[in-house]
Amino acid sequence: MIHATKRGNSMETSLLQEFLSSRLLNIGADDSRLEKLDASCNELAQLYATNPMAALEPLLATWDPAAGADQSLLAIGEVLQKHWSTFRGAFSDEPLTLYRAVVLDAVMRAMELQGTLAVAVSLVASNILPRLHVGQEVHIFSRLVKRADAIVSERLEQAWPKQAEAAQLSPLEVPSVNSLKKLDANFWFPQVAAASGPSTNKPNVSLTAANPHWTNQPQHWSWEFSERMAVVLADVHDKAAANALRVTGVAFKALGEAVATKLNEFMSAECARSNQRDVANRLVWWRQALYSETAETPYRKLTVALVAWHMALDMSDLLPEVYPPAVESLLFEAVRAAAGAEGDTELTIGELLEVYGEKSHLATLVWLREQGTTASRTLLIQALANSFSGGRPELPKLGIDADTRMLPGDWAIWLLREVKALDALSSPDEVEHTVEQS
């Protein structure tokens, strides 16, 4: 489990302010309204950071220009009501653009805490946004996706190091040893003087328990001197040893911590490289075998639509949370190899979902059936799960054209992205910090 920490605010202006600056939204000149909207965005961001799955439905509706009064958008009004009780009076109709702006801004803030939300945003946006007829808001959507992609890149560097490069670790910084504290040369003068005789010629120096004899009384003087000087030497030793132990103790502690940190960095880097090599080996074996674990049969024995579905599901089980773009190319070529000539024939969404009526292992897959939802906006995988549970075929509610056609390999990539997005949303990072208001 990754512990999420708050990244620095990468936004010069919030997406909410972007709507206002672009004149896509008008809330009047009262600055207090912007503060209330900011509080609403912050509350939603808290929710999305701790429960990223809650962001999927309103985000899909926000991206779709034809979504209209989608239930997931209307629900944003309940959050606004808590912070701006009179907001409905400022608009003649249901302020759908305001709801969409709040959702986008809240998602942008939440991604700074919840990296798995950024993973899902990046994957789902790659599928949907290019096929939506987005108007003036395209630059705002692009900012959101660009930030999501940047966060994913950070996670990819940790999970998937480049094969040809050794672990790049910075040199070990050996902590400097502080010099011992120098004492004043006269620090022990009163004690030494007291051991040497009854008095001293230095003014303003008082002697405690001084030697009552001078050196012209050697027998008596030496006895008194030895007794007092032994105490001085013991004190000199104790202070010098304590000072040395303090300095070296601090240095050794810092050195130990530096070595432990460097070893942990090395072990983490090597563990990531080992995991990456393991994934790569499994992908190569899967590509060569062309055998489906989920269908329990070779891909060549499946219809082309089932090849796309099962390959996406099988490959998702072989991959970590994030993966490099080359993996999708591998999937595309694997579909072509398994589907033969049919791999060059485009399928519509309806044809892709005809697996609902086929006798296949898809209906028996627990994970797939668990993706059923009552949400107003659904991905392809969720639509198929609903078809299985409802007993009748259902099309996804994404806002894209129902007659969208793609090659089976491209549909497999689409489905892989959905699988990894849903997995990421259902396995969030542990959020350690709260979202700060911008």
Short mmCIF file of C-alpha atoms in Angstrom, two decimals:
data_model
loop_
_atom_site.label_atom_id
_atom_site.label_comp_id
_atom_site.label_asym_id
_atom_site.label_seq_id
_atom_site.Cartn_x
_atom_site.Cartn_y
_atom_site.Cartn_z
CA MET A 1 0.00 0.00 0.00
CA ILE A 2 1.40 3.38 -1.00
CA HIS A 3 1.10 6.18 1.50
CA ALA A 4 0.07 9.31 -0.36
CA THR A 5 1.60 12.62 0.58
CA LYS A 6 0.43 16.01 -0.53
CA ARG A 7 2.31 17.33 -3.52
CA GLY A 8 2.92 20.98 -3.98
CA ASN A 9 0.07 22.84 -5.63
CA SER A 10 0.90 22.70 -9.31
CA MET A 11 -1.96 25.01 -10.30
CA GLU A 12 -1.32 28.69 -10.86
CA THR A 13 -5.08 29.10 -11.01
CA SER A 14 -7.75 26.60 -10.08
CA LEU A 15 -9.95 25.02 -12.72
CA LEU A 16 -12.88 26.84 -11.14
CA GLN A 17 -11.13 30.14 -11.75
CA GLU A 18 -10.35 28.96 -15.27
CA PHE A 19 -14.09 28.66 -15.94
CA LEU A 20 -14.57 32.20 -14.65
CA SER A 21 -11.63 33.66 -16.58
CA SER A 22 -12.84 32.01 -19.79
CA ARG A 23 -16.32 33.51 -19.23
CA LEU A 24 -17.84 30.04 -19.25
CA LEU A 25 -19.31 30.72 -15.82
CA ASN A 26 -20.65 33.87 -14.18
CA ILE A 27 -21.18 34.01 -10.43
CA GLY A 28 -21.30 37.78 -10.11
CA ALA A 29 -18.78 40.18 -8.61
CA ASP A 30 -19.22 39.15 -4.98
CA ASP A 31 -15.86 37.67 -3.88
CA SER A 32 -17.50 35.86 -0.99
CA ARG A 33 -19.22 33.61 -3.51
CA LEU A 34 -15.88 32.41 -4.79
CA GLU A 35 -14.84 31.62 -1.23
CA LYS A 36 -18.00 29.55 -0.75
CA LEU A 37 -17.36 27.69 -3.99
CA ASP A 38 -13.79 27.09 -2.89
CA ALA A 39 -15.06 25.52 0.34
CA SER A 40 -17.43 23.32 -1.68
CA CYS A 41 -14.61 22.18 -3.94
CA ASN A 42 -12.48 21.41 -0.93
CA GLU A 43 -15.20 19.27 0.66
CA LEU A 44 -15.65 17.29 -2.55
CA ALA A 45 -11.90 16.92 -2.91
CA GLN A 46 -11.77 15.40 0.57
CA LEU A 47 -14.40 12.88 -0.49
CA TYR A 48 -12.70 12.03 -3.79
CA ALA A 49 -9.30 11.66 -2.13
CA THR A 50 -10.55 9.15 0.41
CA ASN A 51 -13.08 7.45 -1.89
CA PRO A 52 -11.88 7.99 -5.48
CA MET A 53 -14.59 5.72 -6.93
CA ALA A 54 -17.09 8.44 -5.98
CA ALA A 55 -15.48 10.76 -8.52
CA LEU A 56 -15.99 8.52 -11.56
CA GLU A 57 -19.69 9.06 -12.22
CA PRO A 58 -19.75 12.88 -11.91
CA LEU A 59 -16.50 13.15 -13.85
CA LEU A 60 -17.92 11.14 -16.76
CA ALA A 61 -20.97 13.39 -16.77
CA THR A 62 -18.81 16.51 -16.57
CA TRP A 63 -16.79 15.48 -19.62
CA ASP A 64 -19.90 14.79 -21.72
CA PRO A 65 -21.37 18.00 -23.19
CA ALA A 66 -24.64 16.18 -23.78
CA ALA A 67 -25.00 14.88 -20.21
CA GLY A 68 -27.56 17.56 -19.30
CA ALA A 69 -29.13 17.33 -15.86
CA ASP A 70 -27.41 14.09 -14.98
CA GLN A 71 -28.23 12.89 -11.48
CA SER A 72 -24.54 12.81 -10.50
CA LEU A 73 -24.24 16.51 -11.38
CA LEU A 74 -27.44 17.52 -9.62
CA ALA A 75 -26.07 15.91 -6.46
CA ILE A 76 -23.30 18.54 -6.44
CA GLY A 77 -25.98 21.07 -5.59
CA GLU A 78 -26.40 19.45 -2.18
CA VAL A 79 -22.75 20.14 -1.40
CA LEU A 80 -23.03 23.73 -2.63
CA GLN A 81 -26.12 24.24 -0.52
CA LYS A 82 -24.11 23.69 2.67
CA HIS A 83 -21.60 26.43 1.84
CA TRP A 84 -23.70 28.81 -0.26
CA SER A 85 -27.27 28.46 0.90
CA THR A 86 -28.66 31.03 -1.58
CA PHE A 87 -26.79 29.88 -4.68
CA ARG A 88 -29.94 28.84 -6.54
CA GLY A 89 -31.19 32.41 -6.40
CA ALA A 90 -28.16 33.53 -8.41
CA PHE A 91 -29.16 31.42 -11.41
CA SER A 92 -32.37 31.26 -13.41
CA ASP A 93 -31.98 27.55 -14.22
CA GLU A 94 -30.13 24.59 -12.74
CA PRO A 95 -26.46 25.75 -12.85
CA LEU A 96 -25.04 22.69 -14.59
CA THR A 97 -21.90 24.52 -15.73
CA LEU A 98 -21.23 25.49 -12.11
CA TYR A 99 -21.62 21.87 -11.01
CA ARG A 100 -19.23 20.71 -13.72
CA ALA A 101 -16.67 23.34 -12.76
CA VAL A 102 -16.83 22.29 -9.11
CA VAL A 103 -16.38 18.62 -10.01
CA LEU A 104 -13.35 19.27 -12.19
CA ASP A 105 -11.73 21.54 -9.61
CA ALA A 106 -12.37 19.01 -6.82
CA VAL A 107 -10.90 16.16 -8.88
CA MET A 108 -7.82 18.26 -9.67
CA ARG A 109 -7.27 18.93 -5.95
CA ALA A 110 -7.95 15.33 -4.94
CA MET A 111 -5.40 13.96 -7.42
CA GLU A 112 -2.65 15.80 -5.55
CA LEU A 113 -3.40 13.47 -2.62
CA GLN A 114 -4.84 10.39 -4.23
CA GLY A 115 -2.55 9.08 -6.97
CA THR A 116 -4.87 6.23 -7.89
CA LEU A 117 -7.50 8.79 -8.90
CA ALA A 118 -4.95 10.33 -11.25
CA VAL A 119 -4.29 6.87 -12.74
CA ALA A 120 -8.00 6.37 -13.43
CA VAL A 121 -8.43 9.88 -14.86
CA SER A 122 -5.50 9.36 -17.23
CA LEU A 123 -6.71 5.96 -18.44
CA VAL A 124 -10.40 6.78 -18.87
CA ALA A 125 -9.66 10.15 -20.47
CA SER A 126 -7.44 8.42 -23.06
CA ASN A 127 -10.48 6.42 -24.13
CA ILE A 128 -13.31 8.90 -23.95
CA LEU A 129 -12.18 12.49 -24.43
CA PRO A 130 -10.91 12.09 -28.03
CA ARG A 131 -14.38 10.84 -29.01
CA LEU A 132 -16.45 13.53 -27.33
CA HIS A 133 -17.47 16.74 -29.08
CA VAL A 134 -15.93 19.03 -26.47
CA GLY A 135 -16.19 22.76 -27.13
CA GLN A 136 -14.64 25.71 -25.31
CA GLU A 137 -13.82 23.64 -22.25
CA VAL A 138 -11.23 21.53 -24.06
CA HIS A 139 -8.32 23.52 -22.64
CA ILE A 140 -9.66 23.01 -19.09
CA PHE A 141 -10.04 19.28 -19.62
CA SER A 142 -6.52 19.22 -21.05
CA ARG A 143 -5.12 20.79 -17.88
CA LEU A 144 -6.76 18.14 -15.76
CA VAL A 145 -5.53 15.28 -17.95
CA LYS A 146 -2.03 16.77 -18.23
CA ARG A 147 -1.72 16.86 -14.44
CA ALA A 148 -3.07 13.32 -14.16
CA ASP A 149 -0.52 12.12 -16.73
CA ALA A 150 2.29 13.82 -14.80
CA ILE A 151 1.33 12.06 -11.57
CA VAL A 152 1.09 8.73 -13.41
CA SER A 153 4.57 9.29 -14.86
CA GLU A 154 5.94 9.72 -11.33
CA ARG A 155 4.39 6.42 -10.27
CA LEU A 156 5.57 4.70 -13.45
CA GLU A 157 9.19 5.65 -12.75
CA GLN A 158 8.95 3.80 -9.44
CA ALA A 159 7.00 0.77 -10.62
CA TRP A 160 8.59 0.25 -14.05
CA PRO A 161 12.29 1.26 -14.21
CA LYS A 162 13.94 1.25 -17.60
CA GLN A 163 15.33 -2.20 -18.37
CA ALA A 164 18.63 -0.99 -19.81
CA GLU A 165 19.54 1.23 -16.88
CA ALA A 166 21.03 0.22 -13.56
CA ALA A 167 19.53 1.66 -10.45
CA GLN A 168 20.53 5.33 -10.34
CA LEU A 169 21.37 6.16 -6.76
CA SER A 170 22.98 9.35 -5.55
CA PRO A 171 26.35 8.99 -3.77
CA LEU A 172 26.24 8.30 -0.06
CA GLU A 173 26.68 11.55 1.83
CA VAL A 174 28.88 10.85 4.84
CA PRO A 175 27.90 13.20 7.66
CA SER A 176 30.64 15.52 8.87
CA VAL A 177 31.98 15.07 12.40
CA ASN A 178 31.67 18.19 14.50
CA SER A 179 34.88 19.30 16.15
CA LEU A 180 35.20 18.94 19.89
CA LYS A 181 34.26 21.98 21.86
CA LYS A 182 37.32 23.92 23.00
CA LEU A 183 37.39 24.98 26.61
CA ASP A 184 38.83 28.21 27.92
CA ALA A 185 42.47 27.75 28.93
CA ASN A 186 41.62 29.05 32.40
CA PHE A 187 38.68 26.65 32.88
CA TRP A 188 40.52 24.48 35.42
CA PHE A 189 42.83 27.22 36.79
CA PRO A 190 41.00 27.65 40.12
CA GLN A 191 41.16 23.90 40.82
CA VAL A 192 44.85 23.62 39.84
CA ALA A 193 45.72 26.73 41.84
CA ALA A 194 43.86 25.36 44.84
CA ALA A 195 45.90 22.16 44.62
CA SER A 196 49.16 24.14 44.33
CA GLY A 197 48.90 26.35 47.39
CA PRO A 198 46.86 28.51 49.75
CA SER A 199 46.44 31.42 47.33
CA THR A 200 47.05 32.75 43.79
CA ASN A 201 48.37 35.95 42.34
CA LYS A 202 45.44 36.27 39.89
CA PRO A 203 42.85 38.79 41.00
CA ASN A 204 39.17 37.90 41.27
CA VAL A 205 39.93 34.17 41.55
CA SER A 206 38.62 32.53 44.70
CA LEU A 207 40.02 29.17 45.72
CA THR A 208 37.88 26.48 47.31
CA ALA A 209 39.43 23.98 49.75
CA ALA A 210 42.94 25.20 48.80
CA ASN A 211 46.13 23.34 49.69
CA PRO A 212 47.15 24.87 53.09
CA HIS A 213 50.86 24.31 52.36
CA TRP A 214 53.40 25.77 49.95
CA THR A 215 55.99 23.71 48.13
CA ASN A 216 58.67 24.61 50.70
CA GLN A 217 56.88 22.11 52.89
CA PRO A 218 57.26 19.23 50.44
CA GLN A 219 56.05 16.37 52.61
CA HIS A 220 52.82 18.05 53.70
CA TRP A 221 52.35 19.87 50.38
CA SER A 222 52.58 16.72 48.24
CA TRP A 223 49.93 14.92 50.25
CA GLU A 224 47.51 17.80 49.93
CA PHE A 225 48.40 18.38 46.25
CA SER A 226 47.85 14.75 45.23
CA GLU A 227 44.46 14.58 46.87
CA ARG A 228 43.22 17.76 45.14
CA MET A 229 44.89 17.16 41.77
CA ALA A 230 43.39 13.69 41.48
CA VAL A 231 39.92 15.29 41.56
CA VAL A 232 40.94 17.80 38.87
CA LEU A 233 42.33 15.12 36.56
CA ALA A 234 39.26 12.94 37.02
CA ASP A 235 37.05 15.91 36.10
CA VAL A 236 39.20 16.67 33.05
CA HIS A 237 38.89 13.06 31.92
CA ASP A 238 35.14 12.88 32.46
CA LYS A 239 34.40 16.11 30.59
CA ALA A 240 36.69 15.21 27.67
CA ALA A 241 35.23 11.69 27.38
CA ALA A 242 31.65 12.94 27.59
CA ASN A 243 32.29 15.58 24.92
CA ALA A 244 33.96 13.04 22.63
CA LEU A 245 31.15 10.53 23.13
CA ARG A 246 28.54 13.16 22.37
CA VAL A 247 30.21 14.27 19.15
CA THR A 248 30.99 10.77 17.89
CA GLY A 249 27.56 9.51 18.98
CA VAL A 250 25.82 12.14 16.88
CA ALA A 251 28.13 11.40 13.94
CA PHE A 252 27.64 7.62 14.11
CA LYS A 253 23.87 8.03 14.41
CA ALA A 254 23.78 10.26 11.35
CA LEU A 255 26.05 7.87 9.45
CA GLY A 256 23.88 4.89 10.37
CA GLU A 257 20.76 6.71 9.23
CA ALA A 258 22.43 7.71 5.95
CA VAL A 259 23.55 4.13 5.28
CA ALA A 260 20.10 2.74 6.14
CA THR A 261 18.44 5.28 3.83
CA LYS A 262 20.78 4.40 0.98
CA LEU A 263 20.28 0.67 1.51
CA ASN A 264 16.52 1.14 1.51
CA GLU A 265 16.75 3.14 -1.72
CA PHE A 266 18.86 0.41 -3.29
CA MET A 267 16.55 -2.38 -2.14
CA SER A 268 13.49 -0.47 -3.35
CA ALA A 269 15.06 0.17 -6.75
CA GLU A 270 16.18 -3.44 -7.13
CA CYS A 271 12.79 -4.72 -6.00
CA ALA A 272 11.10 -2.56 -8.64
CA ARG A 273 13.50 -3.81 -11.31
CA SER A 274 12.96 -7.41 -10.23
CA ASN A 275 9.20 -6.98 -10.38
CA GLN A 276 9.50 -5.35 -13.79
CA ARG A 277 11.60 -8.23 -15.12
CA ASP A 278 9.08 -10.71 -13.74
CA VAL A 279 6.20 -8.88 -15.42
CA ALA A 280 8.11 -8.68 -18.69
CA ASN A 281 8.83 -12.43 -18.63
CA ARG A 282 5.19 -13.25 -17.93
CA LEU A 283 4.05 -10.98 -20.76
CA VAL A 284 6.44 -12.66 -23.18
CA TRP A 285 5.19 -16.11 -22.15
CA TRP A 286 1.56 -14.96 -22.46
CA ARG A 287 2.19 -13.48 -25.93
CA GLN A 288 3.84 -16.67 -27.16
CA ALA A 289 1.32 -19.08 -25.63
CA LEU A 290 -1.79 -17.13 -26.70
CA TYR A 291 -3.74 -18.97 -24.01
CA SER A 292 -6.51 -17.32 -22.00
CA GLU A 293 -6.56 -17.98 -18.28
CA THR A 294 -9.97 -16.35 -17.89
CA ALA A 295 -11.52 -18.32 -20.76
CA GLU A 296 -9.49 -21.45 -20.01
CA THR A 297 -8.87 -22.00 -23.71
CA PRO A 298 -6.55 -20.78 -26.49
CA TYR A 299 -7.54 -17.40 -27.90
CA ARG A 300 -7.73 -18.81 -31.42
CA LYS A 301 -10.81 -20.81 -30.36
CA LEU A 302 -12.70 -17.66 -29.33
CA THR A 303 -14.76 -15.25 -31.40
CA VAL A 304 -13.00 -11.99 -32.19
CA ALA A 305 -15.08 -10.01 -29.65
CA LEU A 306 -14.24 -12.51 -26.93
CA VAL A 307 -10.58 -12.32 -27.88
CA ALA A 308 -10.65 -8.57 -27.15
CA TRP A 309 -12.41 -9.08 -23.82
CA HIS A 310 -10.35 -11.97 -22.52
CA MET A 311 -7.02 -10.56 -23.66
CA ALA A 312 -7.74 -7.31 -21.83
CA LEU A 313 -8.71 -9.16 -18.67
CA ASP A 314 -5.78 -11.59 -18.87
CA MET A 315 -3.19 -8.90 -19.52
CA SER A 316 -4.52 -6.74 -16.70
CA ASP A 317 -3.70 -9.55 -14.27
CA LEU A 318 -0.08 -9.51 -15.46
CA LEU A 319 0.46 -5.77 -15.05
CA PRO A 320 1.15 -3.50 -12.09
CA GLU A 321 -0.99 -0.44 -11.47
CA VAL A 322 0.76 1.60 -14.18
CA TYR A 323 2.53 0.43 -17.30
CA PRO A 324 4.46 1.93 -20.25
CA PRO A 325 2.72 2.65 -23.59
CA ALA A 326 4.55 -0.22 -25.29
CA VAL A 327 2.37 -2.67 -23.36
CA GLU A 328 -0.70 -1.50 -25.27
CA SER A 329 1.13 -2.10 -28.55
CA LEU A 330 1.92 -5.63 -27.38
CA LEU A 331 -1.78 -6.16 -26.65
CA PHE A 332 -2.82 -4.85 -30.07
CA GLU A 333 -0.41 -7.17 -31.86
CA ALA A 334 -1.47 -10.12 -29.70
CA VAL A 335 -5.10 -9.59 -30.69
CA ARG A 336 -4.15 -9.50 -34.38
CA ALA A 337 -2.12 -12.68 -33.99
CA ALA A 338 -4.99 -14.52 -32.30
CA ALA A 339 -7.84 -13.14 -34.42
CA GLY A 340 -6.21 -13.61 -37.80
CA ALA A 341 -8.03 -11.88 -40.67
CA GLU A 342 -10.88 -10.89 -38.36
CA GLY A 343 -8.42 -8.72 -36.45
CA ASP A 344 -8.51 -6.22 -39.34
CA THR A 345 -12.31 -5.86 -39.26
CA GLU A 346 -13.76 -3.05 -37.15
CA LEU A 347 -16.38 -3.77 -34.49
CA THR A 348 -19.11 -1.48 -33.20
CA ILE A 349 -19.82 -1.11 -29.50
CA GLY A 350 -22.89 -3.28 -29.94
CA GLU A 351 -20.89 -6.02 -31.62
CA LEU A 352 -18.27 -5.85 -28.89
CA LEU A 353 -21.00 -6.33 -26.29
CA GLU A 354 -22.64 -9.24 -28.09
CA VAL A 355 -20.62 -11.48 -25.78
CA TYR A 356 -23.52 -10.99 -23.38
CA GLY A 357 -25.47 -13.61 -25.27
CA GLU A 358 -22.59 -16.01 -25.78
CA LYS A 359 -21.83 -19.04 -23.68
CA SER A 360 -18.50 -17.91 -22.31
CA HIS A 361 -16.58 -17.65 -19.10
CA LEU A 362 -17.21 -13.90 -18.90
CA ALA A 363 -20.48 -14.39 -17.07
CA THR A 364 -18.73 -16.54 -14.44
CA LEU A 365 -15.94 -14.09 -13.65
CA VAL A 366 -16.54 -12.77 -10.14
CA TRP A 367 -14.56 -9.55 -10.65
CA LEU A 368 -16.51 -8.71 -13.79
CA ARG A 369 -19.91 -9.29 -12.20
CA GLU A 370 -18.86 -7.11 -9.24
CA GLN A 371 -18.53 -4.13 -11.58
CA GLY A 372 -22.30 -3.85 -11.91
CA THR A 373 -23.58 -0.42 -10.90
CA THR A 374 -26.70 1.70 -10.70
CA ALA A 375 -24.73 4.82 -11.66
CA SER A 376 -26.12 7.07 -14.36
CA ARG A 377 -22.80 6.96 -16.26
CA THR A 378 -21.15 3.62 -17.01
CA LEU A 379 -18.02 2.27 -18.67
CA LEU A 380 -18.16 -0.63 -21.12
CA ILE A 381 -17.17 -3.10 -18.43
CA GLN A 382 -19.87 -1.82 -16.08
CA ALA A 383 -22.46 -2.01 -18.86
CA LEU A 384 -21.58 -5.66 -19.54
CA ALA A 385 -21.74 -6.46 -15.83
CA ASN A 386 -25.17 -4.84 -15.69
CA SER A 387 -26.21 -6.93 -18.70
CA PHE A 388 -25.27 -10.13 -16.91
CA SER A 389 -27.02 -9.17 -13.66
CA GLY A 390 -30.07 -7.64 -15.33
CA GLY A 391 -30.63 -10.37 -17.87
CA ARG A 392 -30.82 -7.98 -20.78
CA PRO A 393 -28.19 -6.18 -22.91
CA GLU A 394 -27.16 -2.67 -21.88
CA LEU A 395 -25.04 -0.11 -23.71
CA PRO A 396 -22.52 2.03 -21.84
CA LYS A 397 -23.50 5.61 -20.97
CA LEU A 398 -20.38 7.52 -21.94
CA GLY A 399 -21.65 10.14 -24.35
CA ILE A 400 -19.80 8.64 -27.31
CA ASP A 401 -21.58 7.65 -30.51
CA ALA A 402 -23.27 4.26 -30.30
CA ASP A 403 -22.00 3.40 -33.78
CA THR A 404 -18.36 3.99 -32.83
CA ARG A 405 -16.23 1.47 -34.69
CA MET A 406 -12.70 0.29 -33.90
CA LEU A 407 -10.43 -2.63 -34.62
CA PRO A 408 -10.58 -5.48 -32.07
CA GLY A 409 -7.05 -4.62 -30.95
CA ASP A 410 -8.09 -1.04 -30.19
CA TRP A 411 -11.14 -2.27 -28.27
CA ALA A 412 -8.86 -4.55 -26.25
CA ILE A 413 -6.71 -1.54 -25.33
CA TRP A 414 -9.86 0.39 -24.39
CA LEU A 415 -11.00 -2.45 -22.14
CA LEU A 416 -7.56 -2.84 -20.57
CA ARG A 417 -7.59 0.83 -19.60
CA GLU A 418 -11.02 0.43 -18.04
CA VAL A 419 -9.94 -2.62 -16.05
CA LYS A 420 -6.85 -0.86 -14.69
CA ALA A 421 -8.85 2.30 -13.96
CA LEU A 422 -11.48 0.39 -11.98
CA ASP A 423 -8.76 -1.52 -10.14
CA ALA A 424 -7.00 1.73 -9.23
CA LEU A 425 -10.21 3.34 -7.97
CA SER A 426 -11.02 0.33 -5.81
CA SER A 427 -7.51 0.20 -4.27
CA PRO A 428 -6.79 3.78 -3.16
CA ASP A 429 -3.65 5.00 -1.49
CA GLU A 430 -3.69 5.75 2.21
CA VAL A 431 -4.24 9.48 2.43
CA GLU A 432 -2.17 10.97 5.24
CA HIS A 433 -2.87 14.65 4.74
CA THR A 434 -5.98 16.65 4.09
CA VAL A 435 -6.63 18.74 1.01
CA GLU A 436 -5.87 22.38 1.61
CA GLN A 437 -8.10 25.08 0.30
CA SER A 438 -6.52 26.96 -2.57
#
